[in-house]
Coordinates of C-alpha atoms and ligand atoms in Angstrom, one line a residue:
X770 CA 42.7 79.1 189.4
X771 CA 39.9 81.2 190.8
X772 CA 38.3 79.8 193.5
X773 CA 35.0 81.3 195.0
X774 CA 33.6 80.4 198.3
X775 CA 30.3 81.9 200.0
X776 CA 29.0 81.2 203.2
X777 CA 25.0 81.5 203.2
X778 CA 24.2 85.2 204.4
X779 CA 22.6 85.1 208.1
X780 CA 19.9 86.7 209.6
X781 CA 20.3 89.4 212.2
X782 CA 17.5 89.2 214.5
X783 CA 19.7 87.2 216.9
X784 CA 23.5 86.7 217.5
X785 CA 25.7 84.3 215.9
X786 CA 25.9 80.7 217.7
X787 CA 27.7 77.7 217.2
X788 CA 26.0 76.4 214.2
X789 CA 26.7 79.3 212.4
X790 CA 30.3 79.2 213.4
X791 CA 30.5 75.5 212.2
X792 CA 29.7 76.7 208.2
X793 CA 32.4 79.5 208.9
X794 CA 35.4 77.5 210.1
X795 CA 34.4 74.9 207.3
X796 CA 34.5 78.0 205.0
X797 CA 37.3 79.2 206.2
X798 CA 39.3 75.9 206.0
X799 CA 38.3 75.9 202.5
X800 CA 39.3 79.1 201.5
X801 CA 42.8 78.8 203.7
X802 CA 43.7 75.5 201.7
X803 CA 42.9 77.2 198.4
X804 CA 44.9 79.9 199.0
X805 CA 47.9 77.6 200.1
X806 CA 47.3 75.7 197.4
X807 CA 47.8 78.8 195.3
X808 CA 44.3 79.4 193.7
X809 CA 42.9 83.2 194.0
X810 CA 40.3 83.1 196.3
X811 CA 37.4 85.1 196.9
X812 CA 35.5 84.1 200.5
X813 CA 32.3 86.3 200.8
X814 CA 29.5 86.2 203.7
X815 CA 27.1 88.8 205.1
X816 CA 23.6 89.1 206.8
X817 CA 20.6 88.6 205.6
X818 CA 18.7 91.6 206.8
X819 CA 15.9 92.7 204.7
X820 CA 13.5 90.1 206.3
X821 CA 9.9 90.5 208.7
X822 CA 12.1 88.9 211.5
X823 CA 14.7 91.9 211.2
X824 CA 11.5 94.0 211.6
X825 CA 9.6 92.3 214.4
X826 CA 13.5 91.9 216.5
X827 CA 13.8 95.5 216.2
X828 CA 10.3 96.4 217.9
X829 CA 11.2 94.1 220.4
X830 CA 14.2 95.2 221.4
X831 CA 12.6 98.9 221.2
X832 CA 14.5 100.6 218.5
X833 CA 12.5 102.3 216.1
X834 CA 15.4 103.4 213.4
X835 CA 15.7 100.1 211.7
X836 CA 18.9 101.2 209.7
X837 CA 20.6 102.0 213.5
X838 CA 19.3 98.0 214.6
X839 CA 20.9 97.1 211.5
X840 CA 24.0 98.4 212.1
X841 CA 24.8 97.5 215.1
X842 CA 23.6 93.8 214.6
X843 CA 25.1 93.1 211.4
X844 CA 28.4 94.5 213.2
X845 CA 27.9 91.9 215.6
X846 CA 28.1 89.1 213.0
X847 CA 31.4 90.4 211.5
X848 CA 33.2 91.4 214.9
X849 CA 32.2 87.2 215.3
X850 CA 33.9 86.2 212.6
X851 CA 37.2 88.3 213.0
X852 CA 37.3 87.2 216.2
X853 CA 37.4 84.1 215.7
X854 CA 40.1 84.0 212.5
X855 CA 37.9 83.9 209.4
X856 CA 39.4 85.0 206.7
X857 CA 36.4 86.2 204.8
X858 CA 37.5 88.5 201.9
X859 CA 34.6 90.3 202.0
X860 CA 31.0 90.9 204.1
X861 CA 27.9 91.6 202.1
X862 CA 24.9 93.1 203.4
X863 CA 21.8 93.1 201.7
X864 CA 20.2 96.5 202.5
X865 CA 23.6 97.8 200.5
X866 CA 22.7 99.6 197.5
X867 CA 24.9 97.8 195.5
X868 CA 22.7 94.8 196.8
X869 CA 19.3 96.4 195.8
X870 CA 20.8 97.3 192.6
X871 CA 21.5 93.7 191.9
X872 CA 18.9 91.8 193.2
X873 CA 16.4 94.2 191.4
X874 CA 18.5 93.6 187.8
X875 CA 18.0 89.9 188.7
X876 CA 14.5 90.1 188.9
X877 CA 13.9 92.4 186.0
X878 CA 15.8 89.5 183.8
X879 CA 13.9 86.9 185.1
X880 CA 11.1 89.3 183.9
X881 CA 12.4 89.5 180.7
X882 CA 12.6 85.7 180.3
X883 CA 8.8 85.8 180.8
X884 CA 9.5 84.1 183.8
X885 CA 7.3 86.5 186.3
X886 CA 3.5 86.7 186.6
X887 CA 1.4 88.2 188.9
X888 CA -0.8 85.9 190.7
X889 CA -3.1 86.2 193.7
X890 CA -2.1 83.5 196.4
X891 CA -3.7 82.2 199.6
X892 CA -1.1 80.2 201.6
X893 CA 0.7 79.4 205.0
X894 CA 3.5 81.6 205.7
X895 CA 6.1 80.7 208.0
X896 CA 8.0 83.3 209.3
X897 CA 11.0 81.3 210.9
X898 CA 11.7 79.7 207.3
X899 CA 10.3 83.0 205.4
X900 CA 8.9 80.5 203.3
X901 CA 5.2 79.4 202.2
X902 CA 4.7 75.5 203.7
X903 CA 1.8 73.1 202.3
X904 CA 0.1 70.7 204.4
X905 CA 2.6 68.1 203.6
X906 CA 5.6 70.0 205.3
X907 CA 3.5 70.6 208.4
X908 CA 3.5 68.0 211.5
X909 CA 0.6 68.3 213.9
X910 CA -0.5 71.7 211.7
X911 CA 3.2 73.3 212.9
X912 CA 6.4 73.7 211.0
X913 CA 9.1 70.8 212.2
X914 CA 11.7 73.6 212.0
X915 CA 10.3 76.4 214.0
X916 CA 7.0 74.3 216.1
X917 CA 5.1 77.0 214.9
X918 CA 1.6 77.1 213.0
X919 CA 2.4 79.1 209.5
X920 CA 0.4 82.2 209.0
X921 CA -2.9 82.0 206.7
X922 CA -1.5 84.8 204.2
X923 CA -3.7 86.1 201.0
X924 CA -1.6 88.2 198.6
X925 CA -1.3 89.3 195.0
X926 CA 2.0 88.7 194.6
X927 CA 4.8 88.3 191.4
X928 CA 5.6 84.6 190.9
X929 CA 8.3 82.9 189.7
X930 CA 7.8 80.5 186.9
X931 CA 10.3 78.0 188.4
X932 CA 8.9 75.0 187.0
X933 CA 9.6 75.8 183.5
X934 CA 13.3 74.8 184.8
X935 CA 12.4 71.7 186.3
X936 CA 13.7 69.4 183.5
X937 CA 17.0 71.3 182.8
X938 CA 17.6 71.4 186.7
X939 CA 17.2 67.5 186.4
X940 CA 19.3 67.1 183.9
X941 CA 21.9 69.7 185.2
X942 CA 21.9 67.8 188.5
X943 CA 22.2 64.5 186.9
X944 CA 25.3 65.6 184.6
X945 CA 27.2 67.1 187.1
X946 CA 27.5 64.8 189.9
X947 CA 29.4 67.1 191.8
X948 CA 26.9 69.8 192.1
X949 CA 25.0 68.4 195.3
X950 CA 27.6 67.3 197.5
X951 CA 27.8 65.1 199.9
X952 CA 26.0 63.1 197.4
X953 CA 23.6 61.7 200.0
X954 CA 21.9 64.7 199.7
X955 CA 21.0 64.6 196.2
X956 CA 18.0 62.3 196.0
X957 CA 15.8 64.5 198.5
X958 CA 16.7 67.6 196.5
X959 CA 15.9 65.3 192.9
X960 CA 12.7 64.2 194.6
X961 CA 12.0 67.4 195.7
X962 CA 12.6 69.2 191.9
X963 CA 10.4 66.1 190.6
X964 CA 7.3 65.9 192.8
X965 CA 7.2 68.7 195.1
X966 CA 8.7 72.2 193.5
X967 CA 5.7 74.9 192.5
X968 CA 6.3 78.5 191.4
X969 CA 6.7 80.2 194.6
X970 CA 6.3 84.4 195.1
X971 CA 9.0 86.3 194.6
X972 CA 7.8 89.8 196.2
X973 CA 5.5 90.3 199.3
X974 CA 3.5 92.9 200.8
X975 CA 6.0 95.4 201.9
X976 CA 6.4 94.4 205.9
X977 CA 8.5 97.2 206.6
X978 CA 12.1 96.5 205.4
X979 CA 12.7 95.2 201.8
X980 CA 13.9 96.3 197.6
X981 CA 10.6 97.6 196.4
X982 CA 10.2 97.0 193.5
X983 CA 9.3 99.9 191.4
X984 CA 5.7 100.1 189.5
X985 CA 5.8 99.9 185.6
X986 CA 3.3 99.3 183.0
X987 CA 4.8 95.9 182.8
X988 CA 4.9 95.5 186.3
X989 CA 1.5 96.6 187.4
X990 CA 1.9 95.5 191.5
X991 CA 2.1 98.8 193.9
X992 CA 3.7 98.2 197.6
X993 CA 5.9 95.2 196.6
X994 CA 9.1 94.5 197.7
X995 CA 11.2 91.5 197.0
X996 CA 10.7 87.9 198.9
X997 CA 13.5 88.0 201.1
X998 CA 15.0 84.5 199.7
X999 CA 15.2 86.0 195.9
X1000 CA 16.8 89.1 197.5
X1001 CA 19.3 87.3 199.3
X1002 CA 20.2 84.6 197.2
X1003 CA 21.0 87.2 194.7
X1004 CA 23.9 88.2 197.1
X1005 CA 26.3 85.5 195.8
X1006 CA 26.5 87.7 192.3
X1007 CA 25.9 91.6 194.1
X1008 CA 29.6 90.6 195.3
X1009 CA 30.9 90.0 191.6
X1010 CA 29.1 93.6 190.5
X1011 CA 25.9 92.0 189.0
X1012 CA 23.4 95.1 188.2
X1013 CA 26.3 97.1 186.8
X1014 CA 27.4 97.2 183.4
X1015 CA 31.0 97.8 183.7
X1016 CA 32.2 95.6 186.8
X1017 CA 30.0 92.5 186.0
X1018 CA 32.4 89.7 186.6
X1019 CA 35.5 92.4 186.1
X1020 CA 37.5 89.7 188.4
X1021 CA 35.8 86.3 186.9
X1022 CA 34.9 84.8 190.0
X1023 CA 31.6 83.9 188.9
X1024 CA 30.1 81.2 188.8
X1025 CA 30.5 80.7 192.2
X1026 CA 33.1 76.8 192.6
X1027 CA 31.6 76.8 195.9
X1028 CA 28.1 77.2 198.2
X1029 CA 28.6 76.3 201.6
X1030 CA 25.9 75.9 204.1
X1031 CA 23.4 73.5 205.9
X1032 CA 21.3 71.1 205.1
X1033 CA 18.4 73.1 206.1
X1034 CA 18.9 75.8 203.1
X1035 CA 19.8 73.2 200.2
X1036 CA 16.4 73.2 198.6
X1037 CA 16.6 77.1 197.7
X1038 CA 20.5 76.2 196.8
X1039 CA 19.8 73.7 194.5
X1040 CA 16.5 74.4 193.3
X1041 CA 15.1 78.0 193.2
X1042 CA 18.9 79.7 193.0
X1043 CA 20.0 77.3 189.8
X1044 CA 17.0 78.1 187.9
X1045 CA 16.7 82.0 188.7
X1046 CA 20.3 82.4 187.1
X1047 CA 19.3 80.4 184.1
X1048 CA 16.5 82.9 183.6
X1049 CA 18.5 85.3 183.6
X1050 CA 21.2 83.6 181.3
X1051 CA 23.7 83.3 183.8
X1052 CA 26.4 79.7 184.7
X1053 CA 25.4 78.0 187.8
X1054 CA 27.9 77.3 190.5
X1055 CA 29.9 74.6 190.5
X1056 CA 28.8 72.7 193.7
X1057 CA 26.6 73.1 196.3
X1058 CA 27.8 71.1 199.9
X1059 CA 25.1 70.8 202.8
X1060 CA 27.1 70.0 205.8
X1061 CA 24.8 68.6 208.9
X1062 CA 23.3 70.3 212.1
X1063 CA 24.4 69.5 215.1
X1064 CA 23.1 69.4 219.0
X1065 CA 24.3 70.9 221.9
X1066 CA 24.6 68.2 224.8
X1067 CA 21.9 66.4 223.1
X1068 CA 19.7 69.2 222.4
X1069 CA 18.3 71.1 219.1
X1070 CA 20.0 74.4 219.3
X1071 CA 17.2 77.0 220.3
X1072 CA 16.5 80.3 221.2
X1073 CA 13.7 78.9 224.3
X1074 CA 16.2 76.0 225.6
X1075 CA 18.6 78.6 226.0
X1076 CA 21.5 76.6 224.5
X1077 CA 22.7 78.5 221.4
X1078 CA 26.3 78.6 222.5
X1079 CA 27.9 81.8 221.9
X1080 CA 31.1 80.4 220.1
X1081 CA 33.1 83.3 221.3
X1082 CA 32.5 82.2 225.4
X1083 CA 33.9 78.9 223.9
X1084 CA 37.2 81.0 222.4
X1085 CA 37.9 82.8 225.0
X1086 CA 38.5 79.7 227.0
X1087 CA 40.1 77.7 224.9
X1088 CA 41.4 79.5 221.9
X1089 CA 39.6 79.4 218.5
X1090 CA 41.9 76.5 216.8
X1091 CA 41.1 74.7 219.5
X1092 CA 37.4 74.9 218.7
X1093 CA 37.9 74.7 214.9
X1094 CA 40.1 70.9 215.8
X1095 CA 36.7 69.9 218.0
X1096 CA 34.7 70.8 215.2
X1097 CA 36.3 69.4 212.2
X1098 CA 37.9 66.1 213.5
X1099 CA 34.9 65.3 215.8
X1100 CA 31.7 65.5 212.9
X1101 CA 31.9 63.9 210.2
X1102 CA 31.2 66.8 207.0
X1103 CA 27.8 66.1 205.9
X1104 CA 26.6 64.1 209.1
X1105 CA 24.7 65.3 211.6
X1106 CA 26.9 65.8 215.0
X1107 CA 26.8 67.2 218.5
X1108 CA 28.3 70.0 220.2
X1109 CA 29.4 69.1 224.1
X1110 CA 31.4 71.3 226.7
X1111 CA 32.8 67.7 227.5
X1112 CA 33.3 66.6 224.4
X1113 CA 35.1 69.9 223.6
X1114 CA 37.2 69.5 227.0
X1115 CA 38.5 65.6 226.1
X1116 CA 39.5 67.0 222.9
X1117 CA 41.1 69.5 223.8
X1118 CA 43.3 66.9 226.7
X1119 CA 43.7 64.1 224.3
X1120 CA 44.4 65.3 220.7
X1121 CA 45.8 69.0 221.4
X1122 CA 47.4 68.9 224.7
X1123 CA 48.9 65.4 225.3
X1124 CA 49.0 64.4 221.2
X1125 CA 50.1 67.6 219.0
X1126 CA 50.9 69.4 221.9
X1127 CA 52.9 67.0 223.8
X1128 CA 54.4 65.7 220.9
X1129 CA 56.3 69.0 220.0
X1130 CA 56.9 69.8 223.4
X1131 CA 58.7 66.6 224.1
X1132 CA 61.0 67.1 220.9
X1133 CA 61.6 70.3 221.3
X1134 CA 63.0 70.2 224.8
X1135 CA 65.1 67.5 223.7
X1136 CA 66.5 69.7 221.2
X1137 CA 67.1 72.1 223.6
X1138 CA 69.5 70.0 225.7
X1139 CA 70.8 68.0 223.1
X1140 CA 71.4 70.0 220.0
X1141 CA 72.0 73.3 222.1
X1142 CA 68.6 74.8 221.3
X1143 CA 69.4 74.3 217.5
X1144 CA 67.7 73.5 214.7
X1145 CA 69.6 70.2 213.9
X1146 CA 70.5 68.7 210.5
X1147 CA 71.3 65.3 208.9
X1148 CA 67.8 63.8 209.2
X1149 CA 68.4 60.4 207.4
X1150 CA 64.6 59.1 206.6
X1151 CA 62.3 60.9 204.3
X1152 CA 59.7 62.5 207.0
X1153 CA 56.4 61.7 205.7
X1154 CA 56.2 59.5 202.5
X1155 CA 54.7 60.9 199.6
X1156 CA 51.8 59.0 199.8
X1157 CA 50.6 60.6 203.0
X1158 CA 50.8 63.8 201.8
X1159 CA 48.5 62.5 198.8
X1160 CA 46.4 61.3 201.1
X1161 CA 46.0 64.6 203.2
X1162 CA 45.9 66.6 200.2
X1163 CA 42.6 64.6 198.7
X1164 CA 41.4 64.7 202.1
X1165 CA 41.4 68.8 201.6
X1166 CA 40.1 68.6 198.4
X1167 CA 37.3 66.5 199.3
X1168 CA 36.0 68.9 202.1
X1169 CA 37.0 65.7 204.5
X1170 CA 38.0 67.6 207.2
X1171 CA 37.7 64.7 209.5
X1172 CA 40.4 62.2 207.3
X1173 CA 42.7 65.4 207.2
X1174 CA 42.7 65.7 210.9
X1175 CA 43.3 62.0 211.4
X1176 CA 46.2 62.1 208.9
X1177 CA 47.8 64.4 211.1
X1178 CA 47.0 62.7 214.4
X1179 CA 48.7 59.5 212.8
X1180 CA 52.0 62.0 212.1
X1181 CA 52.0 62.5 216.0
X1182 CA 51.6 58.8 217.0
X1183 CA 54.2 57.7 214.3
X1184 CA 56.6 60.4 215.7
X1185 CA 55.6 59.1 219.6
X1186 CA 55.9 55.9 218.9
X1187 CA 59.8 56.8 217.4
X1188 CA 60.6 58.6 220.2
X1189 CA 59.8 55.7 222.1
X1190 CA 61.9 53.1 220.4
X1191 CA 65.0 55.5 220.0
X1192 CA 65.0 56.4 223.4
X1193 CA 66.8 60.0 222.5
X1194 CA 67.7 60.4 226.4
X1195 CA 69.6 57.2 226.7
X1196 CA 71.5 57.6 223.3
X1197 CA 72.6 60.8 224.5
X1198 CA 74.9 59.6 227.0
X1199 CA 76.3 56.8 224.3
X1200 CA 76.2 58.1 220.9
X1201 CA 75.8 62.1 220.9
X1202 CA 75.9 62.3 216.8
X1203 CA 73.1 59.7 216.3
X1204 CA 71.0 61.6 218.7
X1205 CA 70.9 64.5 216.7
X1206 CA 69.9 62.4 213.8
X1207 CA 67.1 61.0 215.3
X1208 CA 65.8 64.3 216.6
X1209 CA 66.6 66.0 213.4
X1210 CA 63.9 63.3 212.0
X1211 CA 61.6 64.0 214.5
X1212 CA 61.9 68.1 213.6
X1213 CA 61.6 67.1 210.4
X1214 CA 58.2 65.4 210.7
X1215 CA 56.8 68.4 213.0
X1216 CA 57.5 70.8 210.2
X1217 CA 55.2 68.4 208.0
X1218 CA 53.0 68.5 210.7
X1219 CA 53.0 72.5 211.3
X1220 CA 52.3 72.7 207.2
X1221 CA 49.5 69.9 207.1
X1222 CA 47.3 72.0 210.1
X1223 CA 47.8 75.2 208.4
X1224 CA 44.4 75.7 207.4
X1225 CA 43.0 73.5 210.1
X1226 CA 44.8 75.5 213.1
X1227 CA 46.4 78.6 211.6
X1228 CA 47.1 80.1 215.1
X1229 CA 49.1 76.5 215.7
X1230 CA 50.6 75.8 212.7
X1231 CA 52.3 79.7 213.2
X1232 CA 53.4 78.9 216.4
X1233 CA 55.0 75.8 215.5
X1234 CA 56.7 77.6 212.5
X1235 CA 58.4 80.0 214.1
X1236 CA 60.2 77.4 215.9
X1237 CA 61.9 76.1 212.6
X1238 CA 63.8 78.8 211.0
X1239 CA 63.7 82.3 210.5
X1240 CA 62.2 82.1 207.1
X1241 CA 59.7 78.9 208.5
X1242 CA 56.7 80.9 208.5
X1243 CA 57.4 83.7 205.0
X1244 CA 58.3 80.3 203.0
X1245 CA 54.9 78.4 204.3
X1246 CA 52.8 81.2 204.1
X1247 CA 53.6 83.9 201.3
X1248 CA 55.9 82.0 199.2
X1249 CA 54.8 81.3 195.7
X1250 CA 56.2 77.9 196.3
X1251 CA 53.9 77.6 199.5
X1252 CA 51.3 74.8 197.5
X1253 CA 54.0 72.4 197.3
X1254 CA 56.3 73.0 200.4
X1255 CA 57.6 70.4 202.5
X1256 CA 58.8 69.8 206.5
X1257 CA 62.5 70.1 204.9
X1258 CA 62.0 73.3 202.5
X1259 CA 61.6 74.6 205.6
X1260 CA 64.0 73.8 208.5
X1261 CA 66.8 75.9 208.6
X1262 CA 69.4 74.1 210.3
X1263 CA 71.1 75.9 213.2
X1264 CA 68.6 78.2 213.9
X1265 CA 68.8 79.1 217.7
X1266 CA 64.8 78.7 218.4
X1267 CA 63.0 80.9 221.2
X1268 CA 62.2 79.2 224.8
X1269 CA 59.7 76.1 224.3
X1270 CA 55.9 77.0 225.4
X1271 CA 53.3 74.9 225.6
X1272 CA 50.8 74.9 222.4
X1273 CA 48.0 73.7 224.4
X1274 CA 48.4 74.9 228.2
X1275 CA 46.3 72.8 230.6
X1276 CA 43.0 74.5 231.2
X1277 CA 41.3 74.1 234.9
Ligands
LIG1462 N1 19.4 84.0 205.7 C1 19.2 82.6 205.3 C2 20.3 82.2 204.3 C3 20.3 83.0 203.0 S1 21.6 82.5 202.0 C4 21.3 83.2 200.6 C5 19.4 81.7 206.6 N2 20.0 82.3 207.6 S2 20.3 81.7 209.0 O1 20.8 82.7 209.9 O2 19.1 81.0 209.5 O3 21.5 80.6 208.8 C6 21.2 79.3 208.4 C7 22.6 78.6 208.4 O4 23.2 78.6 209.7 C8 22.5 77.1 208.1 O5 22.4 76.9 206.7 C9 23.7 76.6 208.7 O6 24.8 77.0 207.8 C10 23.8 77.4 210.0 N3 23.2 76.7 211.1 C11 22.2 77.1 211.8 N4 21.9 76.2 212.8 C12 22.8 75.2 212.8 C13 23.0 74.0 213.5 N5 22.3 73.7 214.5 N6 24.0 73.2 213.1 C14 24.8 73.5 212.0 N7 24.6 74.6 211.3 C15 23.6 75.5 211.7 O7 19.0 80.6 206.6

């Protein structure tokens, strides 16, 4: 199955923090677990770059070639990301000409739907959103997002005839309950759709960076170059060929099984997006999932508090699964949740070192001494039952990152608590065969263990592989049978494994 993944596309005027990481390592989850479970997946982000902000940043920091600020910031972003393990497949920027190309091909089909007018507009622009606000959005006259008052703007402008959608959007969102997900979501965006959605502008006044849009008969507007959320939305298809005849879709990964971002974006998701691509005749994606924003130590992340955590200071100290486990087993997908350095640090003690970690330190040594560093054999209970693995599996498929995580922390206590009762120390020294039985079961249930955090730790799950064969890691990885492997496909008894090292080292 193809499977197609897309992180929203982020502005450059600033570095990635911790927020954005959040909708990567949920991406990237995602896309891991898809390939493992054998789909063909294409995992696309980028930056967001033709926007006023890119231009104002740029004058601020004092460079005047905007392509060089460009550069160098959208390289930023992507060193981010490798840095910390995504596995995007590929990074989109929007001042690519393949970009221009088709985000302008969008617009000329909307055109030809009848779907564009030119109208001239008086409004409140805000630049943080890059969106026109009414008086209802506003609080105290400023936007709750950016605590600034919008810009009076008058332009003649092309519109977007949006609300000739609004019934199909309805219905489309109402026969496809999957689309908005988590589903707590979908009221405000129905409500929105019903009561508050107008045609909004799709070009502006060129500010300096943008697709101009070329002057016809037909399109009579000079100096215009497209809104910066039509543009970018537009990426999601520029990365299947759209605006080219003979690559459209050449791979089939459109429409799109999966939009990932925050709740802040849905609105232009669920609304605008979904009805510019039936204007231009195209499917809509097959879900949309908002995840929540979070604080850091109690705060809003912003640019004037000085708290938008670099996520790569966090790394560096403590490794990026470590991070990715914090994330994704402390906030609940679709809540709202909060980043803390001390949160982060108890993590890191209780789950990773003293629970996975210790857990597969502890057996391991015992294996050392007991089974003469081998891999032993002759488990005699099943591992995991079935059921667990069913349960972990609709975990995954759910985008419950949370349950997944606890499914594996309940592995390690199950295998503790074993250790515990069996006593492999004292039944050493009286019965030398059943101790290799009982720590072949424990193996056993850390191979399940290494395969269930695959996607949720892949530096881990690695390291924990390469402890259980020669083949461990090839067979879980790359093999076609990797969807469906098990702890015991694994194991390859009698394998002399390397010195035992700590998978979570203390930190000071
Ligand atoms: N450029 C637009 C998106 C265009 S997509 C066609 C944009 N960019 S952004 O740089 O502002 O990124 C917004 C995204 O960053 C949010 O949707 C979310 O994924 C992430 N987050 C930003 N702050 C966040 C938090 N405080 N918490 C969680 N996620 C956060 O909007």
């Amino acid at each position: 199955m193809k499977y197609y993944i897309t992180t929203p596309i982020y502005y450059i005027n600033d570095k990635p923090h911790i927020g954005h990481a959040y909708t990567m390592i949920l991406s990237d989850v995602a896309a891991r677990w898809h390939r493992i479970k054998g789909d063909d997946v294409k995992f696309l982000t980028g930056t967001d770059e033709n926007s006023k902000k890119t231009v104002l940043a740029a004058a601020k920091a004092g460079v005047d070639d905007i392509a060089r600020y460009t550069d160098s910031m959208s390289a930023g972003w992507s060193d981010t990301w490798r840095a910390m393990n995504i596995t995007y497949d590929e990074f989109i920027r929007t001042t690519e000409p393949r970009h221009q190309r088709s985000a302008l091909a969008l617009f000329h089909a909307a055109h030809k739907a009848g779907d564009i007018y030119v109208k001239k507009y008086q409004g409140l622009y805000c630049s943080g959103c890059e969106a026109y606000k009414t008086e209802k959005d506003l609080v105290d006259g400023l936007c709750p997002d950016h605590k600034r008052a919008p810009d009076a703007v008058e332009e003649e402008n092309y519109f977007f005839a949006v609300t000739r959608y609004r019934d199909q959007l309805l219905a489309h969102i109402e026969q496809n309950p999957l689309f908005i997900r988590p589903v707590s979501r979908r009221n405000e965006v129905v409500n929105f759709i019903k009561d508050a959605m107008e045609d909004f502008s799709v070009s502006r006044v060129n500010p300096g960076i943008g697709i101009e849009i070329p002057q016809t008969s037909e399109l009579p507007l000079s100096g215009q170059v497209l809104y910066v959320w039509f543009d970018a939305l537009a990426n999601y298809i520029t990365a299947c060929g759209y605006g080219t005849e003979d690559s459209w879709n050449k791979d089939g990964y459109w429409p799109a099984s999966l939009h990932m971002m925050g709740k802040d974006i849905i609105k232009f998701h669920c609304a605008f997006w979904p009805a510019m691509l039936l204007s231009a005749g195209l499917p809509l994606p097959e879900s949309v999932f908002a995840h929540g924003f979070f604080t850091v130590e109690g705060q809003k992340i912003s640019k004037s508090l000085g708290n938008a955590v670099n996520p790569l200071d966090i790394t560096s100290v403590y490794g990026n699964d470590a991070l990715r486990w914090y994330l994704l087993s402390e906030i609940t997908q679709g809540e709202d949740g909060e980043y803390s350095s001390e949160g982060l640090r108890q993590v890191y003690r209780s789950a990773l070192s003293s629970g996975i970690g210790n857990c597969f330190q502890r057996v391991m040594t015992m294996v050392q001494k007991y089974c003469d560093g081998k891999i032993p054999e002759g488990w005699d209970i099943v591992g995991p039952s079935q059921e667990k693995w069913v349960l972990y599996s609709e975990a995954m498929n759910t985008l419950d990152f949370k349950r997944a995580c606890g499914e594996v922390l309940e592995l390690v206590k199950a295998c503790d608590q074993y250790i515990d009762q069996q006593q492999p120390w004292a039944l050493a020294k009286i019965d030398p065969v059943r101790v290799r039985i009982v720590l072949a079961n424990l193996v056993r249930t850390l191979a399940d263990i290494a395969l269930m955090i695959r996607p949720l730790m892949p530096d881990t799950a690695t390291r924990m592989l390469a402890y259980f064969g020669s083949q461990a890691t090839e067979k879980a990885l790359m093999s076609p049978q990797r969807a469906t492997v098990h702890g015991h496909d694994i194991l390859e008894p009698g394998f002399a494994f390397p010195q035992v090292e700590p998978l979570f080292p203390p930190i000071v």
